[in-house]
Short mmCIF file of C-alpha atoms (C1' of nucleotides) in Angstrom, two decimals:
data_model
loop_
_atom_site.label_atom_id
_atom_site.label_comp_id
_atom_site.label_asym_id
_atom_site.label_seq_id
_atom_site.Cartn_x
_atom_site.Cartn_y
_atom_site.Cartn_z
CA UNK A 1 74.95 23.54 42.42
CA UNK A 2 74.11 23.42 46.11
CA UNK A 3 77.72 24.11 46.90
CA UNK A 4 77.81 27.60 45.53
CA UNK A 5 74.52 28.57 47.03
CA UNK A 6 75.70 27.26 50.34
CA UNK A 7 78.94 29.20 50.11
CA UNK A 8 77.10 32.43 49.32
CA UNK A 9 74.60 31.83 52.04
CA UNK A 10 77.44 31.12 54.44
CA UNK A 11 79.15 34.41 53.66
CA UNK A 12 75.92 36.27 54.08
CA UNK A 13 75.32 34.68 57.45
CA UNK A 14 78.88 35.24 58.62
CA UNK A 15 78.47 38.93 57.95
CA UNK A 16 75.01 38.96 59.39
CA UNK A 17 75.95 37.69 62.80
CA UNK A 18 78.06 40.63 63.94
CA UNK A 19 75.57 43.03 62.42
CA UNK A 20 72.55 41.36 63.99
CA UNK A 21 74.66 41.39 67.09
CA UNK A 22 73.47 41.90 70.53
CA UNK A 23 69.71 41.95 70.96
CA UNK A 24 68.89 39.25 68.42
CA UNK A 25 71.18 36.90 70.27
CA UNK A 26 71.00 38.05 73.86
CA UNK A 27 67.21 38.22 74.04
CA UNK A 28 66.34 34.63 73.12
CA UNK A 29 69.43 33.37 74.90
CA UNK A 30 68.57 35.09 78.19
CA UNK A 31 64.96 33.98 77.93
CA UNK A 32 66.15 30.41 77.56
CA UNK A 33 68.63 30.89 80.41
CA UNK A 34 66.00 32.17 82.81
CA UNK A 35 64.04 28.98 82.27
CA UNK A 36 66.76 26.34 81.85
CA UNK A 37 69.86 27.47 83.71
CA UNK A 38 71.81 24.99 85.78
CA UNK A 39 71.51 25.09 89.53
CA UNK A 40 75.12 25.48 90.63
CA UNK A 41 76.43 26.04 94.17
CA UNK A 42 78.41 29.16 93.25
CA UNK A 43 75.45 30.89 91.66
CA UNK A 44 72.94 33.10 93.39
CA UNK A 45 75.64 35.28 94.86
CA UNK A 46 77.85 38.03 93.50
CA UNK A 47 80.42 37.59 96.26
CA UNK A 48 83.66 38.00 94.30
CA UNK A 49 85.47 35.57 96.60
CA UNK A 50 83.05 32.75 95.84
CA UNK A 51 83.00 33.59 92.14
CA UNK A 52 86.79 33.63 92.11
CA UNK A 53 87.22 30.31 93.93
CA UNK A 54 84.69 28.63 91.64
CA UNK A 55 86.33 29.98 88.50
CA UNK A 56 89.77 28.77 89.55
CA UNK A 57 88.40 25.34 90.39
CA UNK A 58 86.58 25.20 87.07
CA UNK A 59 89.68 25.79 84.97
CA UNK A 60 89.97 22.69 82.79
CA UNK A 61 87.77 20.86 85.25
CA UNK A 62 84.24 19.70 84.68
CA UNK A 63 81.39 21.26 86.62
CA UNK A 64 80.35 17.98 88.21
CA UNK A 65 83.83 17.45 89.62
CA UNK A 66 83.91 20.91 91.17
CA UNK A 67 80.52 20.67 92.87
CA UNK A 68 81.73 18.62 95.82
CA UNK A 69 84.99 20.48 96.29
CA UNK A 70 83.52 23.96 96.25
CA UNK A 71 81.30 23.69 99.33
CA UNK A 72 83.93 21.91 101.39
CA UNK A 73 86.61 24.40 100.41
CA UNK A 74 84.40 27.31 101.47
CA UNK A 75 83.73 25.70 104.81
CA UNK A 76 87.45 25.56 105.44
CA UNK A 77 88.18 28.99 104.00
CA UNK A 78 84.97 31.07 104.19
CA UNK A 79 86.59 34.40 103.27
CA UNK A 80 89.64 35.65 101.46
CA UNK A 81 91.10 36.50 104.88
CA UNK A 82 90.80 32.90 106.05
CA UNK A 83 92.45 31.68 102.88
CA UNK A 84 95.25 34.21 103.18
CA UNK A 85 95.89 33.17 106.77
CA UNK A 86 96.03 29.45 105.96
CA UNK A 87 99.17 27.44 105.41
CA UNK A 88 99.84 26.34 101.85
CA UNK A 89 99.85 22.67 102.74
CA UNK A 90 96.37 22.94 104.23
CA UNK A 91 95.12 24.59 101.05
CA UNK A 92 96.67 21.78 99.01
CA UNK A 93 94.97 19.21 101.25
CA UNK A 94 91.56 20.64 100.43
CA UNK A 95 92.53 20.65 96.75
CA UNK A 96 93.78 17.07 96.68
CA UNK A 97 92.26 15.15 93.76
CA UNK A 98 91.21 18.21 91.76
CA UNK A 99 94.46 18.34 89.79
CA UNK A 100 96.47 21.29 88.45
CA UNK A 101 97.86 22.02 91.90
CA UNK A 102 99.52 25.17 90.71
CA UNK A 103 96.01 26.61 90.81
CA UNK A 104 95.79 26.03 94.55
CA UNK A 105 99.18 27.56 95.22
CA UNK A 106 98.37 30.57 93.08
CA UNK A 107 94.93 30.93 94.65
CA UNK A 108 96.62 31.04 98.01
CA UNK A 109 99.26 33.53 96.83
CA UNK A 110 96.62 35.75 95.27
CA UNK A 111 94.56 35.72 98.47
CA UNK A 112 97.58 36.95 100.39
CA UNK A 113 98.15 39.68 97.86
CA UNK A 114 94.52 40.77 97.91
CA UNK A 115 94.67 41.09 101.68
CA UNK A 116 98.10 42.73 101.75
CA UNK A 117 97.88 45.06 98.74
CA UNK A 118 94.13 45.64 98.31
CA UNK A 119 93.04 45.59 101.94
CA UNK A 120 90.94 42.49 101.27
CA UNK A 121 88.92 44.15 98.49
CA UNK A 122 88.88 42.51 95.07
CA UNK A 123 90.01 44.57 92.11
CA UNK A 124 87.15 45.18 89.68
CA UNK A 125 88.77 45.57 86.30
CA UNK A 126 90.01 42.89 83.94
CA UNK A 127 93.50 44.37 83.83
CA UNK A 128 93.86 44.49 87.61
CA UNK A 129 92.44 41.00 88.00
CA UNK A 130 94.84 39.62 85.40
CA UNK A 131 97.73 40.96 87.45
CA UNK A 132 96.91 38.39 90.13
CA UNK A 133 98.51 34.94 89.90
CA UNK A 134 96.34 32.25 88.31
CA UNK A 135 93.99 34.74 86.66
CA UNK A 136 94.16 34.95 82.88
CA UNK A 137 91.86 36.63 80.40
CA UNK A 138 89.01 34.18 80.81
CA UNK A 139 88.98 34.14 84.61
CA UNK A 140 89.36 37.93 84.82
CA UNK A 141 86.42 38.36 82.46
CA UNK A 142 84.32 35.90 84.40
CA UNK A 143 84.94 37.58 87.75
CA UNK A 144 84.53 41.09 86.37
CA UNK A 145 81.25 40.26 84.64
CA UNK A 146 79.67 37.94 87.20
CA UNK A 147 80.73 39.66 90.41
CA UNK A 148 80.94 43.30 89.25
CA UNK A 149 78.66 43.45 86.19
CA UNK A 150 81.45 44.74 83.98
CA UNK A 151 80.90 44.22 80.23
CA UNK A 152 83.80 41.78 79.92
CA UNK A 153 83.78 38.97 77.34
CA UNK A 154 84.86 35.42 78.06
CA UNK A 155 86.08 32.53 75.94
CA UNK A 156 86.36 29.04 77.38
CA UNK A 157 85.52 25.53 76.27
CA UNK A 158 81.74 26.07 76.01
CA UNK A 159 81.64 29.58 74.60
CA UNK A 160 84.43 28.73 72.17
CA UNK A 161 82.25 26.00 70.67
CA UNK A 162 79.05 28.05 70.80
CA UNK A 163 80.56 31.11 69.12
CA UNK A 164 82.45 29.08 66.52
CA UNK A 165 79.22 27.39 65.45
CA UNK A 166 77.21 30.59 65.69
CA UNK A 167 79.41 32.41 63.16
CA UNK A 168 80.50 29.32 61.22
CA UNK A 169 84.15 29.68 62.12
CA UNK A 170 85.74 26.60 60.57
CA UNK A 171 89.43 27.02 61.34
CA UNK A 172 91.32 25.16 64.08
CA UNK A 173 90.80 26.67 67.53
CA UNK A 174 93.06 26.91 70.55
CA UNK A 175 96.06 29.02 71.37
CA UNK A 176 96.25 32.78 71.11
CA UNK A 177 96.05 32.80 67.33
CA UNK A 178 93.35 30.16 67.01
CA UNK A 179 91.06 31.76 69.57
CA UNK A 180 91.54 35.38 68.50
CA UNK A 181 88.50 35.41 66.14
CA UNK A 182 86.36 33.88 68.88
CA UNK A 183 87.38 36.61 71.32
CA UNK A 184 86.30 39.16 68.72
CA UNK A 185 82.88 37.57 68.49
CA UNK A 186 82.62 37.49 72.29
CA UNK A 187 83.55 41.17 72.52
CA UNK A 188 80.91 42.12 69.99
CA UNK A 189 78.15 40.13 71.61
CA UNK A 190 78.67 40.76 75.31
CA UNK A 191 76.07 43.29 76.49
CA UNK A 192 76.98 46.46 78.34
CA UNK A 193 74.66 45.51 81.17
CA UNK A 194 74.03 42.00 82.47
CA UNK A 195 77.26 40.65 81.03
CA UNK A 196 77.59 38.13 83.83
CA UNK A 197 74.22 36.60 83.07
CA UNK A 198 74.96 36.61 79.37
CA UNK A 199 78.32 34.90 79.82
CA UNK A 200 76.86 32.23 82.06
CA UNK A 201 74.02 31.72 79.62
CA UNK A 202 76.48 31.06 76.80
CA UNK A 203 78.31 28.53 78.96
CA UNK A 204 75.10 26.79 79.96
CA UNK A 205 74.03 26.65 76.34
CA UNK A 206 77.34 25.01 75.45
CA UNK A 207 77.04 22.56 78.31
CA UNK A 208 73.42 21.53 77.75
CA UNK A 209 72.41 22.26 74.16
CA UNK A 210 75.41 23.10 71.99
CA UNK A 211 77.33 20.01 73.11
CA UNK A 212 80.45 18.63 71.40
CA UNK A 213 78.64 15.56 70.10
CA UNK A 214 75.09 15.54 68.84
CA UNK A 215 74.02 19.02 69.89
CA UNK A 216 70.30 19.54 70.49
CA UNK A 217 69.72 22.16 67.80
CA UNK A 218 65.98 21.49 67.86
CA UNK A 219 65.91 22.99 71.35
CA UNK A 220 68.46 25.74 70.78
CA UNK A 221 67.22 29.33 71.20
CA UNK A 222 69.85 30.51 68.69
CA UNK A 223 69.24 27.90 65.99
CA UNK A 224 67.65 30.44 63.64
CA UNK A 225 70.76 32.68 63.71
CA UNK A 226 73.38 29.92 63.79
CA UNK A 227 75.57 29.67 60.69
CA UNK A 228 76.73 26.12 61.40
CA UNK A 229 73.12 25.01 61.73
CA UNK A 230 72.01 26.85 58.59
CA UNK A 231 74.81 25.30 56.56
CA UNK A 232 74.54 21.82 58.08
CA UNK A 233 78.06 21.92 59.46
CA UNK A 234 77.31 21.54 63.15
CA UNK A 235 79.22 18.25 63.17
CA UNK A 236 82.28 19.79 61.51
CA UNK A 237 82.55 22.83 63.76
CA UNK A 238 84.52 23.45 65.85
CA UNK A 239 87.51 22.06 63.97
CA UNK A 240 89.65 20.10 66.37
CA UNK A 241 93.39 20.63 66.43
CA UNK A 242 95.52 17.51 65.99
CA UNK A 243 96.46 15.97 69.30
CA UNK A 244 99.83 14.78 70.48
CA UNK A 245 100.25 11.11 71.12
CA UNK A 246 101.21 10.01 74.56
CA UNK A 247 104.61 8.87 75.75
CA UNK A 248 105.21 5.73 77.77
CA UNK A 249 107.23 6.01 80.98
CA UNK A 250 108.36 3.61 83.67
CA UNK A 251 109.29 4.22 87.27
CA UNK A 252 109.73 2.38 90.54
CA UNK A 253 108.27 3.56 93.83
CA UNK A 254 109.79 2.35 97.08
CA UNK A 255 107.92 1.79 100.30
CA UNK A 256 110.57 1.98 103.01
CA UNK A 257 109.28 0.44 106.22
CA UNK A 258 110.49 0.69 109.77
CA UNK A 259 108.54 -0.25 112.85
CA UNK A 260 105.06 0.47 111.47
CA UNK A 261 106.22 3.65 109.74
CA UNK A 262 106.78 4.37 106.06
CA UNK A 263 108.93 7.01 104.39
CA UNK A 264 107.35 9.75 102.28
CA UNK A 265 108.89 12.64 100.38
CA UNK A 266 107.50 16.01 99.37
CA UNK A 267 107.69 16.99 95.70
CA UNK A 268 109.93 19.98 95.16
CA UNK A 269 109.89 22.93 92.75
CA UNK A 270 109.91 21.94 89.11
CA UNK A 271 108.61 18.45 89.86
CA UNK A 272 105.15 17.21 89.11
CA UNK A 273 102.76 17.70 92.02
CA UNK A 274 104.93 20.32 93.67
CA UNK A 275 104.19 20.52 97.38
CA UNK A 276 102.42 17.17 97.58
CA UNK A 277 103.69 14.04 99.33
CA UNK A 278 104.47 10.70 97.71
CA UNK A 279 106.63 7.63 98.17
CA UNK A 280 110.22 7.98 96.94
CA UNK A 281 111.07 6.99 93.39
CA UNK A 282 114.19 4.94 92.75
CA UNK A 283 114.73 3.21 89.44
CA UNK A 284 117.46 1.01 90.95
CA UNK A 285 115.37 -0.10 93.90
CA UNK A 286 115.20 -3.76 94.87
CA UNK A 287 112.84 -5.53 97.24
CA UNK A 288 109.57 -7.39 97.27
CA UNK A 289 107.18 -6.30 94.54
CA UNK A 290 103.91 -5.12 96.04
CA UNK A 291 102.18 -4.43 92.76
CA UNK A 292 101.98 -1.78 90.07
CA UNK A 293 100.07 1.45 89.56
CA UNK A 294 99.26 2.77 86.13
CA UNK A 295 98.34 6.41 85.73
CA UNK A 296 98.25 9.14 83.13
CA UNK A 297 99.58 12.68 83.43
CA UNK A 298 98.52 14.84 80.50
CA UNK A 299 100.09 12.93 77.60
CA UNK A 300 102.38 10.69 79.65
CA UNK A 301 101.37 7.14 80.47
CA UNK A 302 103.30 5.94 83.47
CA UNK A 303 103.69 2.41 84.72
CA UNK A 304 104.91 2.53 88.30
CA UNK A 305 106.18 -0.66 89.93
CA UNK A 306 105.88 -0.61 93.71
CA UNK A 307 108.50 -2.35 95.83
CA UNK A 308 108.86 -2.54 99.58
CA UNK A 309 111.96 -2.74 101.70
CA UNK A 310 112.74 -2.48 105.36
CA UNK A 311 115.05 0.22 106.63
CA UNK A 312 117.73 -0.36 109.23
CA UNK A 313 116.79 2.86 111.01
CA UNK A 314 114.59 5.91 110.68
CA UNK A 315 116.45 8.90 109.33
CA UNK A 316 115.54 12.24 110.93
CA UNK A 317 112.48 13.99 109.50
CA UNK A 318 112.93 17.15 107.44
CA UNK A 319 110.48 19.33 105.55
CA UNK A 320 111.07 17.11 102.53
CA UNK A 321 111.23 13.63 104.10
CA UNK A 322 109.08 12.22 106.84
CA UNK A 323 108.32 8.89 108.49
CA UNK A 324 104.63 8.41 109.12
CA UNK A 325 102.31 5.58 110.07
CA UNK A 326 100.09 4.20 107.34
CA UNK A 327 97.12 5.72 109.14
CA UNK A 328 98.96 9.04 109.29
CA UNK A 329 99.08 9.22 105.50
CA UNK A 330 95.46 10.37 105.60
CA UNK A 331 96.45 13.77 106.99
CA UNK A 332 98.91 14.50 104.19
CA UNK A 333 98.19 16.10 100.86
CA UNK A 334 99.28 13.30 98.54
CA UNK A 335 99.71 12.85 94.83
CA UNK A 336 97.21 10.67 93.01
CA UNK A 337 99.65 7.77 92.47
CA UNK A 338 100.89 8.17 96.06
CA UNK A 339 97.34 7.81 97.29
CA UNK A 340 96.90 4.68 95.23
CA UNK A 341 100.15 3.20 96.49
CA UNK A 342 98.91 3.86 100.02
CA UNK A 343 95.74 1.95 99.19
CA UNK A 344 97.88 -0.89 97.88
CA UNK A 345 99.66 -0.89 101.21
CA UNK A 346 96.52 -1.31 103.27
CA UNK A 347 95.35 -4.03 100.92
CA UNK A 348 98.55 -6.04 101.25
CA UNK A 349 98.72 -5.64 105.02
CA UNK A 350 95.14 -6.78 105.51
CA UNK A 351 95.73 -10.02 103.64
"C1'" DA B 1 103.90 29.22 69.10
"C1'" DA B 2 104.42 25.11 71.68
"C1'" DT B 3 104.52 22.70 76.20
"C1'" DT B 4 103.33 21.66 80.56
"C1'" DC B 5 100.49 21.01 84.10
"C1'" DG B 6 95.55 16.08 86.71
"C1'" DG B 7 92.17 13.50 86.90
"C1'" DG B 8 87.77 11.41 86.20
"C1'" DG B 9 83.89 10.30 83.27
"C1'" DC B 10 82.16 8.95 79.03
"C1'" DT B 11 81.97 6.67 74.40
"C1'" DA C 1 91.88 3.81 73.84
"C1'" DG C 2 90.54 8.30 72.87
"C1'" DC C 3 88.06 12.57 73.91
"C1'" DC C 4 86.56 16.16 76.81
"C1'" DC C 5 86.68 19.64 80.37
"C1'" DA C 6 84.16 27.44 82.95
"C1'" DG C 7 92.93 27.83 81.18
"C1'" DA C 8 97.26 29.84 82.81
"C1'" DA C 9 102.11 30.18 82.93
"C1'" DT C 10 106.40 29.22 81.06
"C1'" DT C 11 109.89 28.61 77.48
#
DNA sequence: AATTCGGGGCT
DNA sequence: AGCCCAGAATT
């Protein structure tokens, strides 16, 4: 009997949310936000450059990871002009360890375009922002709302979960089709003024209250209008899409040595970690085994055996190959496995 | 519509 | 070992 009542109640609530809409949600949410918001280094300013850099860094990257990078990056590149004037390799160096290095290259390219085409002024509309490399619908909405107070909606990991629970959306999320209903909810709820605060409030709610596991509904300012809460389906929403299983891979890295120097190569276009340095890979390599490095890239699990050999001579350096001292590796932007191989090197030489 | 990009932290 | 994360671009 409870089933039917629940289903009817669910339908009623699903229709109620868009109708109740803005004030009933924004008011308690913003009151909560004023009291509980996170203290984050990129807040407290509407400087579009800082908002932009933070949003790019935050793509698929947890807030706590970005904290340290953000301040250092801004010391190196305080304005969009500094970033535009920098060399790509120096930008990649300051990005090393954050992952998704395409973001850094596109950030750099976009900075140059903002300086060249927009005279250093950021575009203010979602459409213009999306025309810049590395800026999709989410990032454009975030910059437009936070830096320029435009009524632009956003959907990302937190708001996706918050909105799905709020309206009781129980279909698999992700992708253009899966997220489309969530974007509709976001569009309906974003206020015409103070959209930036609203968007950040939704994200903070998702990060602190409406968490993936064991959300703190007892402390949620929206609990009384939340369909998932009312129908006891908080644990079932959002519905997770099935995940791909990972593939195993094997490779051999070679440490070529000559007179205190080692050989490194720069990853080219189409390769993982484009623009970053690493030790050469050679499946047929022979030589003394130094150890192994295991790492994961998205859904690939790679076991990398590390061998060392001595070279008869040092080939001339190019922009793709270079002989450097072990100490000199510190000045290069390196891949994560490359950095770990370098650590292996120091370890073995100190023994 | 499906894949491909990193990497660390947490359970 | 699996899951998660202030997504975007490419095919």
